Amino acid sequence: MVTATDYLDLLIQRLNDEIPLTWIAPARQILEPDIQPQMSLLDVGCATGYAAKAFPELDYLGVDVEEKYLEIARIHFAKNNRVNFLSHDVLREPIDNRRDIVILNAVLEHCSTLNPAFENVIASTGKVLLIRTFLGESQQIHTVPSPKPAFADKVRKFSNQYAFMDVFRTLERHGFEGTVIRDRYTDSLPRYVDGSMRTFYFVKATRRDSTGDNRS
Ligand SMILES: C[S@@+](CC[C@H](N)C(=O)[O-])C[C@H]1O[C@@H](n2cnc3c(N)ncnc32)[C@H](O)[C@@H]1O
């Protein structure tokens, strides 16, 4: 099993270009038609902020709840004034000013439920949202002991699958139209993860009225 320390090492290796960026190149490709110079990008659950490197022309804001990740990210990008980081809990509220493009990879499945996290991410999106998470025909809420050894007895880690229908109904309720896109990295094939079969998909969603000025 991957421990929390192993995971931090992995995030640092991605930041330092020591290993391939897996999901990021396909994400950039999916967003290519929407990207214009000077646009703003929000990366929710950014960890060490390594995704910023794939969008060098955009104003990047990475948010996360883990101070340790943010500290590493801030040091790494200290000389890049297009890249900023903020401590923010997406379960609590949307970010203050919507960003044109929002990306959210491998975060939702670890929340206890789809909403309010997903709705807060949608409310933070001005134009285009790209999520990558475990999806299937039905919702499956599943937990395993925390991978952090000190918390293993007390804290559970969620490894949920959400229903396509719930994702698309939530998007529709907030004025977004979405499309499911195959995840090239895993080929959207089921994998055995944390004791369950899980399948990654991208969903790209566009705000119908994409002036991005009002909160939904
Ligand atoms: C599995 S990691 C994915 C990191 C990164 N998005 C990636 O693709 O490599 C999940 C990230 O979401 C962050 N996270 C978890 N709950 C969060 C919350 N409520 N608000 C903001 N970030 C959160 C974690 O700290 C962690 O950095």
Short mmCIF file of C-alpha atoms and ligand atoms in Angstrom, two decimals:
data_model
loop_
_atom_site.label_atom_id
_atom_site.label_comp_id
_atom_site.label_asym_id
_atom_site.label_seq_id
_atom_site.Cartn_x
_atom_site.Cartn_y
_atom_site.Cartn_z
CA MET A 1 0.00 0.00 0.00
CA VAL A 2 1.18 3.53 -0.73
CA THR A 3 1.81 5.37 2.54
CA ALA A 4 1.30 9.09 3.03
CA THR A 5 5.09 9.62 2.92
CA ASP A 6 5.39 7.70 -0.34
CA TYR A 7 2.63 9.89 -1.73
CA LEU A 8 4.43 13.09 -0.74
CA ASP A 9 7.59 11.76 -2.45
CA LEU A 10 5.54 11.11 -5.58
CA LEU A 11 4.11 14.64 -5.56
CA ILE A 12 7.61 16.11 -5.16
CA GLN A 13 8.97 13.94 -7.99
CA ARG A 14 6.18 15.19 -10.25
CA LEU A 15 7.03 18.75 -9.31
CA ASN A 16 10.69 18.18 -10.18
CA ASP A 17 9.94 16.45 -13.51
CA GLU A 18 11.45 13.20 -12.25
CA ILE A 19 8.43 11.14 -13.35
CA PRO A 20 5.75 11.63 -16.02
CA LEU A 21 2.80 13.83 -15.13
CA THR A 22 0.27 11.10 -15.94
CA TRP A 23 -3.16 12.82 -16.13
CA ILE A 24 -1.94 16.34 -16.83
CA ALA A 25 -0.95 16.07 -20.52
CA PRO A 26 -4.37 14.65 -21.50
CA ALA A 27 -6.06 17.33 -19.36
CA ARG A 28 -4.15 20.06 -21.17
CA GLN A 29 -5.13 18.52 -24.51
CA ILE A 30 -8.83 18.39 -23.55
CA LEU A 31 -8.74 22.05 -22.48
CA GLU A 32 -6.69 23.26 -25.48
CA PRO A 33 -9.68 24.66 -27.45
CA ASP A 34 -10.78 26.71 -24.42
CA ILE A 35 -7.42 28.18 -23.43
CA GLN A 36 -6.65 31.80 -24.25
CA PRO A 37 -3.62 33.71 -22.97
CA GLN A 38 -4.23 35.63 -19.74
CA MET A 39 -7.04 33.36 -18.65
CA SER A 40 -7.17 32.31 -15.02
CA LEU A 41 -6.95 28.70 -13.85
CA LEU A 42 -7.93 27.24 -10.49
CA ASP A 43 -6.54 23.85 -9.44
CA VAL A 44 -8.61 22.50 -6.56
CA GLY A 45 -6.71 20.05 -4.32
CA CYS A 46 -3.50 21.13 -6.07
CA ALA A 47 -1.11 19.30 -3.68
CA THR A 48 2.42 20.46 -4.69
CA GLY A 49 1.00 22.50 -7.58
CA TYR A 50 2.82 20.53 -10.26
CA ALA A 51 -0.10 20.99 -12.66
CA ALA A 52 0.88 24.68 -12.98
CA LYS A 53 3.75 23.65 -15.23
CA ALA A 54 1.37 22.41 -17.90
CA PHE A 55 -0.37 25.83 -18.16
CA PRO A 56 2.53 28.31 -18.25
CA GLU A 57 0.55 31.06 -20.03
CA LEU A 58 -2.31 31.15 -17.50
CA ASP A 59 -2.68 32.81 -14.10
CA TYR A 60 -2.65 29.78 -11.88
CA LEU A 61 -4.16 29.53 -8.40
CA GLY A 62 -3.71 26.26 -6.52
CA VAL A 63 -5.79 25.58 -3.41
CA ASP A 64 -5.44 22.78 -0.90
CA VAL A 65 -6.05 22.03 2.78
CA GLU A 66 -2.62 20.48 3.42
CA GLU A 67 -0.23 23.19 4.57
CA LYS A 68 2.78 20.96 3.96
CA TYR A 69 1.95 20.62 0.25
CA LEU A 70 1.33 24.36 -0.07
CA GLU A 71 4.64 25.16 1.62
CA ILE A 72 6.54 22.99 -0.88
CA ALA A 73 4.57 24.50 -3.77
CA ARG A 74 5.19 28.11 -2.68
CA ILE A 75 8.94 27.51 -2.40
CA HIS A 76 9.10 25.81 -5.79
CA PHE A 77 7.22 28.59 -7.63
CA ALA A 78 8.55 31.52 -5.54
CA LYS A 79 9.95 33.32 -8.59
CA ASN A 80 6.89 32.83 -10.77
CA ASN A 81 4.34 35.57 -10.11
CA ARG A 82 1.73 33.89 -12.33
CA VAL A 83 1.53 31.00 -9.87
CA ASN A 84 -0.12 31.44 -6.47
CA PHE A 85 -1.38 29.22 -3.71
CA LEU A 86 -4.10 29.52 -1.11
CA SER A 87 -5.15 27.43 1.84
CA HIS A 88 -8.79 26.67 1.13
CA ASP A 89 -11.22 23.92 2.10
CA VAL A 90 -13.52 23.20 -0.84
CA LEU A 91 -15.99 21.46 1.48
CA ARG A 92 -16.71 24.79 3.17
CA GLU A 93 -17.28 27.29 0.33
CA PRO A 94 -16.41 28.32 -3.23
CA ILE A 95 -13.37 30.54 -3.79
CA ASP A 96 -14.06 34.29 -3.77
CA ASN A 97 -13.50 35.18 -7.42
CA ARG A 98 -14.41 32.69 -10.07
CA ARG A 99 -11.59 31.52 -12.31
CA ASP A 100 -12.11 30.98 -16.07
CA ILE A 101 -10.98 27.37 -16.00
CA VAL A 102 -11.10 25.00 -13.02
CA ILE A 103 -9.40 21.61 -12.79
CA LEU A 104 -10.08 19.01 -10.12
CA ASN A 105 -8.22 15.73 -10.23
CA ALA A 106 -8.48 12.88 -7.75
CA VAL A 107 -10.15 14.92 -5.02
CA LEU A 108 -13.92 14.29 -5.16
CA GLU A 109 -13.61 10.55 -4.59
CA HIS A 110 -11.93 11.28 -1.25
CA CYS A 111 -14.74 13.54 -0.02
CA SER A 112 -17.43 11.87 2.08
CA THR A 113 -20.13 12.79 -0.47
CA LEU A 114 -20.27 14.40 -3.93
CA ASN A 115 -21.78 17.60 -2.59
CA PRO A 116 -21.08 20.17 -1.22
CA ALA A 117 -17.53 19.85 -2.65
CA PHE A 118 -18.68 19.52 -6.26
CA GLU A 119 -21.18 22.38 -5.98
CA ASN A 120 -18.50 24.64 -4.47
CA VAL A 121 -16.15 23.80 -7.34
CA ILE A 122 -18.90 24.54 -9.87
CA ALA A 123 -19.62 27.87 -8.17
CA SER A 124 -15.89 28.71 -8.48
CA THR A 125 -15.94 28.15 -12.27
CA GLY A 126 -16.35 31.02 -14.71
CA LYS A 127 -16.30 29.13 -18.01
CA VAL A 128 -14.96 25.58 -18.10
CA LEU A 129 -14.59 22.86 -15.49
CA LEU A 130 -12.58 19.68 -15.95
CA ILE A 131 -12.93 16.99 -13.31
CA ARG A 132 -11.33 13.55 -13.14
CA THR A 133 -12.75 11.12 -10.61
CA PHE A 134 -14.22 7.66 -10.12
CA LEU A 135 -17.58 7.40 -11.88
CA GLY A 136 -20.05 4.60 -12.61
CA GLU A 137 -23.73 3.84 -13.01
CA SER A 138 -24.39 4.04 -9.26
CA GLN A 139 -22.94 5.81 -6.25
CA GLN A 140 -20.75 3.67 -3.98
CA ILE A 141 -19.48 5.16 -0.73
CA HIS A 142 -16.47 3.19 0.50
CA THR A 143 -13.81 3.81 3.15
CA VAL A 144 -10.49 2.27 4.16
CA PRO A 145 -8.22 3.10 7.13
CA SER A 146 -6.17 6.28 6.66
CA PRO A 147 -2.84 5.60 4.89
CA LYS A 148 -1.16 7.87 7.47
CA PRO A 149 0.05 5.33 10.07
CA ALA A 150 -0.58 7.69 13.02
CA PHE A 151 -4.28 8.02 12.05
CA ALA A 152 -4.96 4.51 10.75
CA ASP A 153 -7.04 3.54 13.80
CA LYS A 154 -9.11 6.73 13.94
CA VAL A 155 -9.52 8.18 10.48
CA ARG A 156 -11.09 6.61 7.40
CA LYS A 157 -10.11 7.49 3.86
CA PHE A 158 -12.96 7.70 1.33
CA SER A 159 -12.54 6.02 -2.02
CA ASN A 160 -15.98 6.69 -3.51
CA GLN A 161 -17.54 6.15 -6.86
CA TYR A 162 -20.15 8.71 -7.91
CA ALA A 163 -23.03 8.18 -10.30
CA PHE A 164 -22.79 9.81 -13.74
CA MET A 165 -26.40 10.85 -13.30
CA ASP A 166 -25.75 12.72 -10.03
CA VAL A 167 -22.79 14.55 -11.59
CA PHE A 168 -24.78 15.59 -14.67
CA ARG A 169 -27.88 16.57 -12.68
CA THR A 170 -25.73 18.76 -10.42
CA LEU A 171 -24.09 20.38 -13.45
CA GLU A 172 -27.45 21.02 -15.07
CA ARG A 173 -28.86 22.55 -11.88
CA HIS A 174 -26.01 25.08 -11.95
CA GLY A 175 -26.27 25.94 -15.63
CA PHE A 176 -23.48 23.73 -16.98
CA GLU A 177 -23.40 21.28 -19.88
CA GLY A 178 -21.01 18.36 -19.55
CA THR A 179 -19.39 15.59 -21.59
CA VAL A 180 -17.76 12.39 -20.39
CA ILE A 181 -14.25 11.89 -21.80
CA ARG A 182 -12.21 8.72 -21.64
CA ASP A 183 -9.20 8.93 -19.31
CA ARG A 184 -6.22 8.19 -21.53
CA TYR A 185 -3.91 7.43 -18.60
CA THR A 186 -5.99 4.48 -17.32
CA ASP A 187 -7.93 3.99 -20.58
CA SER A 188 -11.01 4.29 -18.33
CA LEU A 189 -10.65 0.64 -17.45
CA PRO A 190 -11.68 -0.53 -13.97
CA ARG A 191 -8.80 -0.97 -11.54
CA TYR A 192 -8.66 -2.53 -8.10
CA VAL A 193 -8.21 0.48 -5.75
CA ASP A 194 -8.50 0.39 -1.95
CA GLY A 195 -10.47 -2.85 -2.05
CA SER A 196 -12.95 -1.78 -4.74
CA MET A 197 -13.12 -1.70 -8.52
CA ARG A 198 -12.85 1.92 -9.63
CA THR A 199 -12.82 3.63 -13.03
CA PHE A 200 -11.45 7.10 -13.78
CA TYR A 201 -13.24 9.38 -16.23
CA PHE A 202 -12.89 13.02 -17.13
CA VAL A 203 -15.99 15.20 -17.27
CA LYS A 204 -15.60 18.52 -19.07
CA ALA A 205 -18.36 21.02 -18.36
CA THR A 206 -19.04 24.44 -19.82
CA ARG A 207 -21.15 27.19 -18.29
CA ARG A 208 -24.08 27.91 -20.61
CA ASP A 209 -23.91 31.62 -19.92
CA SER A 210 -20.14 31.85 -19.66
CA THR A 211 -19.75 35.53 -18.90
CA GLY A 212 -18.65 34.16 -15.53
CA ASP A 213 -19.80 37.27 -13.67
CA ASN A 214 -22.45 35.88 -11.33
CA ARG A 215 -22.50 33.22 -8.74
CA SER A 216 -24.85 30.32 -9.44
C1 LIG B 1 -5.20 12.45 -4.22
S1 LIG B 1 -4.64 14.09 -4.00
C2 LIG B 1 -4.64 14.73 -5.65
C3 LIG B 1 -3.67 15.87 -5.81
C4 LIG B 1 -3.61 16.50 -7.19
N1 LIG B 1 -4.90 17.06 -7.58
C5 LIG B 1 -3.14 15.49 -8.20
O1 LIG B 1 -3.86 15.27 -9.15
O2 LIG B 1 -2.05 14.93 -8.04
C6 LIG B 1 -6.00 14.93 -3.24
C7 LIG B 1 -5.65 16.35 -2.84
O3 LIG B 1 -6.83 17.03 -2.44
C8 LIG B 1 -6.56 17.76 -1.26
N2 LIG B 1 -7.82 17.93 -0.55
C9 LIG B 1 -8.51 16.99 0.13
N3 LIG B 1 -9.61 17.52 0.68
C10 LIG B 1 -9.64 18.82 0.32
C11 LIG B 1 -10.53 19.90 0.61
N4 LIG B 1 -11.62 19.71 1.36
N5 LIG B 1 -10.25 21.13 0.09
C12 LIG B 1 -9.15 21.32 -0.67
N6 LIG B 1 -8.26 20.33 -0.94
C13 LIG B 1 -8.50 19.10 -0.46
C14 LIG B 1 -5.54 16.89 -0.54
O4 LIG B 1 -4.84 17.61 0.44
C15 LIG B 1 -4.67 16.42 -1.70
O5 LIG B 1 -3.65 17.34 -2.00
#
